[in-house]
């Protein structure tokens, strides 16, 4: 086992903020590396320190109330954000795979050029972290999901590093009719410096953003 692997096992069980966790990671690695440089064998250092779960429990017991509060808040935000995004994905999946799909514009409700422009606007607002503007034209459920913390978590699930936006790629659009309501479903590719992202967007008849998924 390497020092990095050992420390990772400890840190992932420590209940604190990401920033605090990284501080603990750096300190543990520095302490271990110092002992190894002084001639101590790595396996003996690890044996003396003990099981990762025991060390993590010690950190958790000595954690400040502030760090505990931040951990609980971030955990709640993460669960809420992922839950809402999963719901959005399920809604869009149902709409997308329903056999009654129609070509964009066939219902007379949507205009393909307007839908494409609106989709690109949503992505630009997301890239600019302008959630307040985006919320003004989103459904009530999406407004709850459109926070920096939750979108950042969705981005991390898609890829660690994105870089700056480069250009839009292919855009595929269609319509779905469910219980008398028509929805626009859009899949659009976006190229960033270090990753390619596929956005799936759902709009209601008022062109409010009702679903968002990225992969």
PDB file of C-alpha atoms in Angstrom:
ATOM      1  CA  UNK A   1       0.000   0.000   0.000  1.00  0.00           C
ATOM      2  CA  UNK A   2       1.311   3.440  -0.866  1.00  0.00           C
ATOM      3  CA  UNK A   3       1.138   6.441   1.460  1.00  0.00           C
ATOM      4  CA  UNK A   4      -1.375   8.052  -0.940  1.00  0.00           C
ATOM      5  CA  UNK A   5      -3.686   5.026  -0.848  1.00  0.00           C
ATOM      6  CA  UNK A   6      -3.511   4.835   2.933  1.00  0.00           C
ATOM      7  CA  UNK A   7      -4.265   8.531   3.412  1.00  0.00           C
ATOM      8  CA  UNK A   8      -7.111   8.381   0.886  1.00  0.00           C
ATOM      9  CA  UNK A   9      -8.770   5.635   2.947  1.00  0.00           C
ATOM     10  CA  UNK A  10      -8.621   7.897   5.984  1.00  0.00           C
ATOM     11  CA  UNK A  11      -9.724  11.123   4.346  1.00  0.00           C
ATOM     12  CA  UNK A  12     -12.774   9.720   2.572  1.00  0.00           C
ATOM     13  CA  UNK A  13     -14.238   8.776   5.972  1.00  0.00           C
ATOM     14  CA  UNK A  14     -13.631  12.170   7.589  1.00  0.00           C
ATOM     15  CA  UNK A  15     -16.838  14.193   7.877  1.00  0.00           C
ATOM     16  CA  UNK A  16     -15.894  17.782   7.089  1.00  0.00           C
ATOM     17  CA  UNK A  17     -15.739  20.290   4.266  1.00  0.00           C
ATOM     18  CA  UNK A  18     -13.780  19.572   1.103  1.00  0.00           C
ATOM     19  CA  UNK A  19     -11.262  22.277   2.015  1.00  0.00           C
ATOM     20  CA  UNK A  20     -10.696  20.846   5.494  1.00  0.00           C
ATOM     21  CA  UNK A  21     -10.391  17.348   4.067  1.00  0.00           C
ATOM     22  CA  UNK A  22      -7.635  18.467   1.715  1.00  0.00           C
ATOM     23  CA  UNK A  23      -5.800  20.108   4.614  1.00  0.00           C
ATOM     24  CA  UNK A  24      -5.920  16.816   6.521  1.00  0.00           C
ATOM     25  CA  UNK A  25      -4.729  14.933   3.429  1.00  0.00           C
ATOM     26  CA  UNK A  26      -1.720  17.216   2.978  1.00  0.00           C
ATOM     27  CA  UNK A  27      -0.791  17.081   6.670  1.00  0.00           C
ATOM     28  CA  UNK A  28      -0.997  13.287   6.884  1.00  0.00           C
ATOM     29  CA  UNK A  29       1.087  12.825   3.748  1.00  0.00           C
ATOM     30  CA  UNK A  30       3.653  15.343   5.002  1.00  0.00           C
ATOM     31  CA  UNK A  31       3.924  13.517   8.364  1.00  0.00           C
ATOM     32  CA  UNK A  32       4.302  10.103   6.738  1.00  0.00           C
ATOM     33  CA  UNK A  33       6.832  11.309   4.152  1.00  0.00           C
ATOM     34  CA  UNK A  34       8.884  12.974   6.875  1.00  0.00           C
ATOM     35  CA  UNK A  35       9.182   9.725   8.841  1.00  0.00           C
ATOM     36  CA  UNK A  36      10.085   7.783   5.702  1.00  0.00           C
ATOM     37  CA  UNK A  37      12.771  10.342   4.840  1.00  0.00           C
ATOM     38  CA  UNK A  38      14.181   9.863   8.321  1.00  0.00           C
ATOM     39  CA  UNK A  39      14.649   6.165   7.633  1.00  0.00           C
ATOM     40  CA  UNK A  40      11.395   4.610   8.893  1.00  0.00           C
ATOM     41  CA  UNK A  41       9.902   1.947   6.618  1.00  0.00           C
ATOM     42  CA  UNK A  42       6.508   2.932   5.180  1.00  0.00           C
ATOM     43  CA  UNK A  43       4.784  -0.277   6.275  1.00  0.00           C
ATOM     44  CA  UNK A  44       5.964   0.285   9.861  1.00  0.00           C
ATOM     45  CA  UNK A  45       4.728   3.891   9.808  1.00  0.00           C
ATOM     46  CA  UNK A  46       1.301   2.707   8.618  1.00  0.00           C
ATOM     47  CA  UNK A  47       1.219  -0.096  11.200  1.00  0.00           C
ATOM     48  CA  UNK A  48       2.009   2.339  14.015  1.00  0.00           C
ATOM     49  CA  UNK A  49      -0.607   4.870  12.881  1.00  0.00           C
ATOM     50  CA  UNK A  50      -3.334   2.229  12.863  1.00  0.00           C
ATOM     51  CA  UNK A  51      -6.437   1.394  10.868  1.00  0.00           C
ATOM     52  CA  UNK A  52      -7.794   4.183   8.583  1.00  0.00           C
ATOM     53  CA  UNK A  53     -11.274   3.979  10.130  1.00  0.00           C
ATOM     54  CA  UNK A  54      -9.843   4.514  13.629  1.00  0.00           C
ATOM     55  CA  UNK A  55      -7.879   7.566  12.545  1.00  0.00           C
ATOM     56  CA  UNK A  56     -10.899   8.970  10.704  1.00  0.00           C
ATOM     57  CA  UNK A  57     -13.072   8.446  13.801  1.00  0.00           C
ATOM     58  CA  UNK A  58     -10.543  10.376  15.868  1.00  0.00           C
ATOM     59  CA  UNK A  59     -10.645  13.259  13.406  1.00  0.00           C
ATOM     60  CA  UNK A  60     -14.456  13.200  13.446  1.00  0.00           C
ATOM     61  CA  UNK A  61     -14.602  13.265  17.238  1.00  0.00           C
ATOM     62  CA  UNK A  62     -12.311  16.293  17.378  1.00  0.00           C
ATOM     63  CA  UNK A  63     -14.007  18.164  14.524  1.00  0.00           C
ATOM     64  CA  UNK A  64     -15.199  21.677  15.343  1.00  0.00           C
ATOM     65  CA  UNK A  65     -18.968  22.409  15.397  1.00  0.00           C
ATOM     66  CA  UNK A  66     -18.450  24.740  12.422  1.00  0.00           C
ATOM     67  CA  UNK A  67     -16.871  22.007  10.273  1.00  0.00           C
ATOM     68  CA  UNK A  68     -19.599  19.558  11.271  1.00  0.00           C
ATOM     69  CA  UNK A  69     -22.270  22.063  10.251  1.00  0.00           C
ATOM     70  CA  UNK A  70     -20.615  22.671   6.886  1.00  0.00           C
ATOM     71  CA  UNK A  71     -20.378  18.920   6.259  1.00  0.00           C
ATOM     72  CA  UNK A  72     -24.068  18.375   7.032  1.00  0.00           C
ATOM     73  CA  UNK A  73     -25.085  21.310   4.829  1.00  0.00           C
ATOM     74  CA  UNK A  74     -22.967  20.157   1.885  1.00  0.00           C
ATOM     75  CA  UNK A  75     -24.241  16.590   2.234  1.00  0.00           C
ATOM     76  CA  UNK A  76     -27.843  17.798   2.205  1.00  0.00           C
ATOM     77  CA  UNK A  77     -27.204  19.983  -0.841  1.00  0.00           C
ATOM     78  CA  UNK A  78     -25.526  17.143  -2.680  1.00  0.00           C
ATOM     79  CA  UNK A  79     -28.378  14.726  -1.996  1.00  0.00           C
ATOM     80  CA  UNK A  80     -31.009  17.310  -2.949  1.00  0.00           C
ATOM     81  CA  UNK A  81     -29.190  18.298  -6.115  1.00  0.00           C
ATOM     82  CA  UNK A  82     -28.581  14.758  -7.290  1.00  0.00           C
ATOM     83  CA  UNK A  83     -32.171  13.793  -6.471  1.00  0.00           C
ATOM     84  CA  UNK A  84     -33.626  16.671  -8.474  1.00  0.00           C
ATOM     85  CA  UNK A  85     -31.315  15.992 -11.394  1.00  0.00           C
ATOM     86  CA  UNK A  86     -32.220  12.298 -11.328  1.00  0.00           C
ATOM     87  CA  UNK A  87     -35.903  13.215 -11.382  1.00  0.00           C
ATOM     88  CA  UNK A  88     -35.248  15.515 -14.341  1.00  0.00           C
ATOM     89  CA  UNK A  89     -33.398  12.719 -16.138  1.00  0.00           C
ATOM     90  CA  UNK A  90     -36.233  10.272 -15.546  1.00  0.00           C
ATOM     91  CA  UNK A  91     -38.796  12.773 -16.831  1.00  0.00           C
ATOM     92  CA  UNK A  92     -36.751  13.473 -19.940  1.00  0.00           C
ATOM     93  CA  UNK A  93     -36.054   9.787 -20.531  1.00  0.00           C
ATOM     94  CA  UNK A  94     -39.769   9.011 -20.435  1.00  0.00           C
ATOM     95  CA  UNK A  95     -40.540  11.875 -22.797  1.00  0.00           C
ATOM     96  CA  UNK A  96     -37.693  11.073 -25.156  1.00  0.00           C
ATOM     97  CA  UNK A  97     -38.508   7.379 -25.560  1.00  0.00           C
ATOM     98  CA  UNK A  98     -42.269   7.665 -25.786  1.00  0.00           C
ATOM     99  CA  UNK A  99     -43.445   6.325 -29.173  1.00  0.00           C
ATOM    100  CA  UNK A 100     -45.510   9.465 -29.895  1.00  0.00           C
ATOM    101  CA  UNK A 101     -42.490  11.684 -30.531  1.00  0.00           C
ATOM    102  CA  UNK A 102     -42.918  14.393 -33.150  1.00  0.00           C
ATOM    103  CA  UNK A 103     -40.597  16.510 -35.226  1.00  0.00           C
ATOM    104  CA  UNK A 104     -39.730  19.889 -33.764  1.00  0.00           C
ATOM    105  CA  UNK A 105     -42.337  22.463 -34.811  1.00  0.00           C
ATOM    106  CA  UNK A 106     -44.949  19.946 -35.931  1.00  0.00           C
ATOM    107  CA  UNK A 107     -47.337  20.863 -33.105  1.00  0.00           C
ATOM    108  CA  UNK A 108     -47.205  24.566 -33.861  1.00  0.00           C
ATOM    109  CA  UNK A 109     -46.200  25.254 -30.252  1.00  0.00           C
ATOM    110  CA  UNK A 110     -42.446  25.470 -30.730  1.00  0.00           C
ATOM    111  CA  UNK A 111     -40.171  27.084 -33.292  1.00  0.00           C
ATOM    112  CA  UNK A 112     -36.918  25.199 -33.865  1.00  0.00           C
ATOM    113  CA  UNK A 113     -34.793  28.343 -34.167  1.00  0.00           C
ATOM    114  CA  UNK A 114     -36.225  29.740 -30.931  1.00  0.00           C
ATOM    115  CA  UNK A 115     -35.714  26.432 -29.081  1.00  0.00           C
ATOM    116  CA  UNK A 116     -32.098  26.134 -30.257  1.00  0.00           C
ATOM    117  CA  UNK A 117     -31.333  29.741 -29.314  1.00  0.00           C
ATOM    118  CA  UNK A 118     -32.954  29.256 -25.916  1.00  0.00           C
ATOM    119  CA  UNK A 119     -30.944  26.062 -25.314  1.00  0.00           C
ATOM    120  CA  UNK A 120     -27.668  27.836 -26.050  1.00  0.00           C
ATOM    121  CA  UNK A 121     -28.716  30.724 -23.811  1.00  0.00           C
ATOM    122  CA  UNK A 122     -29.328  28.280 -20.914  1.00  0.00           C
ATOM    123  CA  UNK A 123     -25.854  26.791 -21.336  1.00  0.00           C
ATOM    124  CA  UNK A 124     -24.220  30.224 -21.500  1.00  0.00           C
ATOM    125  CA  UNK A 125     -26.002  31.253 -18.297  1.00  0.00           C
ATOM    126  CA  UNK A 126     -24.854  28.047 -16.611  1.00  0.00           C
ATOM    127  CA  UNK A 127     -21.271  28.684 -17.700  1.00  0.00           C
ATOM    128  CA  UNK A 128     -21.510  32.211 -16.290  1.00  0.00           C
ATOM    129  CA  UNK A 129     -23.021  30.933 -13.007  1.00  0.00           C
ATOM    130  CA  UNK A 130     -25.911  33.344 -13.608  1.00  0.00           C
ATOM    131  CA  UNK A 131     -28.526  31.278 -11.817  1.00  0.00           C
ATOM    132  CA  UNK A 132     -30.739  34.202 -10.861  1.00  0.00           C
ATOM    133  CA  UNK A 133     -31.384  35.048 -14.515  1.00  0.00           C
ATOM    134  CA  UNK A 134     -31.885  31.388 -15.362  1.00  0.00           C
ATOM    135  CA  UNK A 135     -34.390  30.866 -12.539  1.00  0.00           C
ATOM    136  CA  UNK A 136     -36.646  33.601 -13.940  1.00  0.00           C
ATOM    137  CA  UNK A 137     -37.472  31.405 -16.917  1.00  0.00           C
ATOM    138  CA  UNK A 138     -37.433  27.973 -15.270  1.00  0.00           C
ATOM    139  CA  UNK A 139     -40.092  25.772 -13.717  1.00  0.00           C
ATOM    140  CA  UNK A 140     -40.579  25.761  -9.965  1.00  0.00           C
ATOM    141  CA  UNK A 141     -38.865  22.387  -9.565  1.00  0.00           C
ATOM    142  CA  UNK A 142     -35.852  23.503 -11.607  1.00  0.00           C
ATOM    143  CA  UNK A 143     -35.535  26.738  -9.643  1.00  0.00           C
ATOM    144  CA  UNK A 144     -34.749  24.660  -6.544  1.00  0.00           C
ATOM    145  CA  UNK A 145     -31.994  22.795  -8.399  1.00  0.00           C
ATOM    146  CA  UNK A 146     -30.386  25.844  -9.987  1.00  0.00           C
ATOM    147  CA  UNK A 147     -27.862  26.755  -7.319  1.00  0.00           C
ATOM    148  CA  UNK A 148     -24.106  26.986  -7.728  1.00  0.00           C
ATOM    149  CA  UNK A 149     -23.514  24.195  -5.218  1.00  0.00           C
ATOM    150  CA  UNK A 150     -25.815  21.744  -6.961  1.00  0.00           C
ATOM    151  CA  UNK A 151     -24.693  22.563 -10.506  1.00  0.00           C
ATOM    152  CA  UNK A 152     -21.038  22.367  -9.450  1.00  0.00           C
ATOM    153  CA  UNK A 153     -21.736  18.907  -8.064  1.00  0.00           C
ATOM    154  CA  UNK A 154     -23.381  17.892 -11.359  1.00  0.00           C
ATOM    155  CA  UNK A 155     -20.322  19.203 -13.219  1.00  0.00           C
ATOM    156  CA  UNK A 156     -17.987  17.193 -11.003  1.00  0.00           C
ATOM    157  CA  UNK A 157     -20.024  14.077 -11.767  1.00  0.00           C
ATOM    158  CA  UNK A 158     -19.561  14.797 -15.477  1.00  0.00           C
ATOM    159  CA  UNK A 159     -15.833  15.548 -15.383  1.00  0.00           C
ATOM    160  CA  UNK A 160     -13.268  16.986 -12.980  1.00  0.00           C
ATOM    161  CA  UNK A 161     -11.832  19.584 -15.366  1.00  0.00           C
ATOM    162  CA  UNK A 162     -13.735  21.381 -18.101  1.00  0.00           C
ATOM    163  CA  UNK A 163     -11.801  24.484 -19.033  1.00  0.00           C
ATOM    164  CA  UNK A 164     -13.354  27.335 -20.969  1.00  0.00           C
ATOM    165  CA  UNK A 165     -16.234  26.962 -23.398  1.00  0.00           C
ATOM    166  CA  UNK A 166     -15.121  26.618 -27.020  1.00  0.00           C
ATOM    167  CA  UNK A 167     -18.096  26.033 -29.307  1.00  0.00           C
ATOM    168  CA  UNK A 168     -21.453  24.337 -29.751  1.00  0.00           C
ATOM    169  CA  UNK A 169     -21.724  21.126 -31.740  1.00  0.00           C
ATOM    170  CA  UNK A 170     -24.696  19.179 -33.058  1.00  0.00           C
ATOM    171  CA  UNK A 171     -28.164  20.026 -31.783  1.00  0.00           C
ATOM    172  CA  UNK A 172     -30.984  17.480 -31.917  1.00  0.00           C
ATOM    173  CA  UNK A 173     -34.559  18.487 -31.147  1.00  0.00           C
ATOM    174  CA  UNK A 174     -37.931  16.825 -30.903  1.00  0.00           C
ATOM    175  CA  UNK A 175     -41.382  17.162 -29.335  1.00  0.00           C
ATOM    176  CA  UNK A 176     -43.333  14.914 -27.026  1.00  0.00           C
ATOM    177  CA  UNK A 177     -47.008  15.147 -26.170  1.00  0.00           C
ATOM    178  CA  UNK A 178     -48.043  13.865 -22.751  1.00  0.00           C
ATOM    179  CA  UNK A 179     -51.567  14.234 -21.336  1.00  0.00           C
ATOM    180  CA  UNK A 180     -52.397  17.088 -23.635  1.00  0.00           C
ATOM    181  CA  UNK A 181     -49.172  19.015 -23.014  1.00  0.00           C
ATOM    182  CA  UNK A 182     -46.360  19.373 -25.523  1.00  0.00           C
ATOM    183  CA  UNK A 183     -42.721  19.403 -24.465  1.00  0.00           C
ATOM    184  CA  UNK A 184     -39.573  20.313 -26.360  1.00  0.00           C
ATOM    185  CA  UNK A 185     -36.640  17.954 -25.793  1.00  0.00           C
ATOM    186  CA  UNK A 186     -33.195  19.106 -26.862  1.00  0.00           C
ATOM    187  CA  UNK A 187     -29.837  17.362 -26.926  1.00  0.00           C
ATOM    188  CA  UNK A 188     -26.931  19.673 -27.708  1.00  0.00           C
ATOM    189  CA  UNK A 189     -23.188  19.108 -27.630  1.00  0.00           C
ATOM    190  CA  UNK A 190     -20.763  21.686 -26.250  1.00  0.00           C
ATOM    191  CA  UNK A 191     -16.972  21.610 -26.524  1.00  0.00           C
ATOM    192  CA  UNK A 192     -14.833  22.878 -23.649  1.00  0.00           C
ATOM    193  CA  UNK A 193     -11.044  23.065 -23.452  1.00  0.00           C
ATOM    194  CA  UNK A 194     -10.687  19.728 -21.664  1.00  0.00           C
ATOM    195  CA  UNK A 195     -13.989  17.927 -22.166  1.00  0.00           C
ATOM    196  CA  UNK A 196     -16.965  17.495 -24.450  1.00  0.00           C
ATOM    197  CA  UNK A 197     -20.349  17.773 -22.708  1.00  0.00           C
ATOM    198  CA  UNK A 198     -23.747  16.662 -23.957  1.00  0.00           C
ATOM    199  CA  UNK A 199     -26.620  18.649 -22.476  1.00  0.00           C
ATOM    200  CA  UNK A 200     -30.180  17.345 -22.491  1.00  0.00           C
ATOM    201  CA  UNK A 201     -32.758  20.066 -21.897  1.00  0.00           C
ATOM    202  CA  UNK A 202     -36.511  19.951 -21.440  1.00  0.00           C
ATOM    203  CA  UNK A 203     -38.801  22.954 -22.052  1.00  0.00           C
ATOM    204  CA  UNK A 204     -42.515  23.333 -21.405  1.00  0.00           C
ATOM    205  CA  UNK A 205     -44.962  25.126 -23.680  1.00  0.00           C
ATOM    206  CA  UNK A 206     -43.989  28.481 -22.152  1.00  0.00           C
ATOM    207  CA  UNK A 207     -40.319  27.780 -22.940  1.00  0.00           C
ATOM    208  CA  UNK A 208     -39.525  27.429 -19.249  1.00  0.00           C
ATOM    209  CA  UNK A 209     -36.599  25.165 -18.479  1.00  0.00           C
ATOM    210  CA  UNK A 210     -38.142  22.080 -16.885  1.00  0.00           C
ATOM    211  CA  UNK A 211     -35.291  19.562 -16.995  1.00  0.00           C
ATOM    212  CA  UNK A 212     -31.509  19.544 -17.229  1.00  0.00           C
ATOM    213  CA  UNK A 213     -28.986  16.764 -17.543  1.00  0.00           C
ATOM    214  CA  UNK A 214     -25.327  16.768 -18.572  1.00  0.00           C
ATOM    215  CA  UNK A 215     -22.954  13.937 -19.390  1.00  0.00           C
TER     216      UNK A 215
END
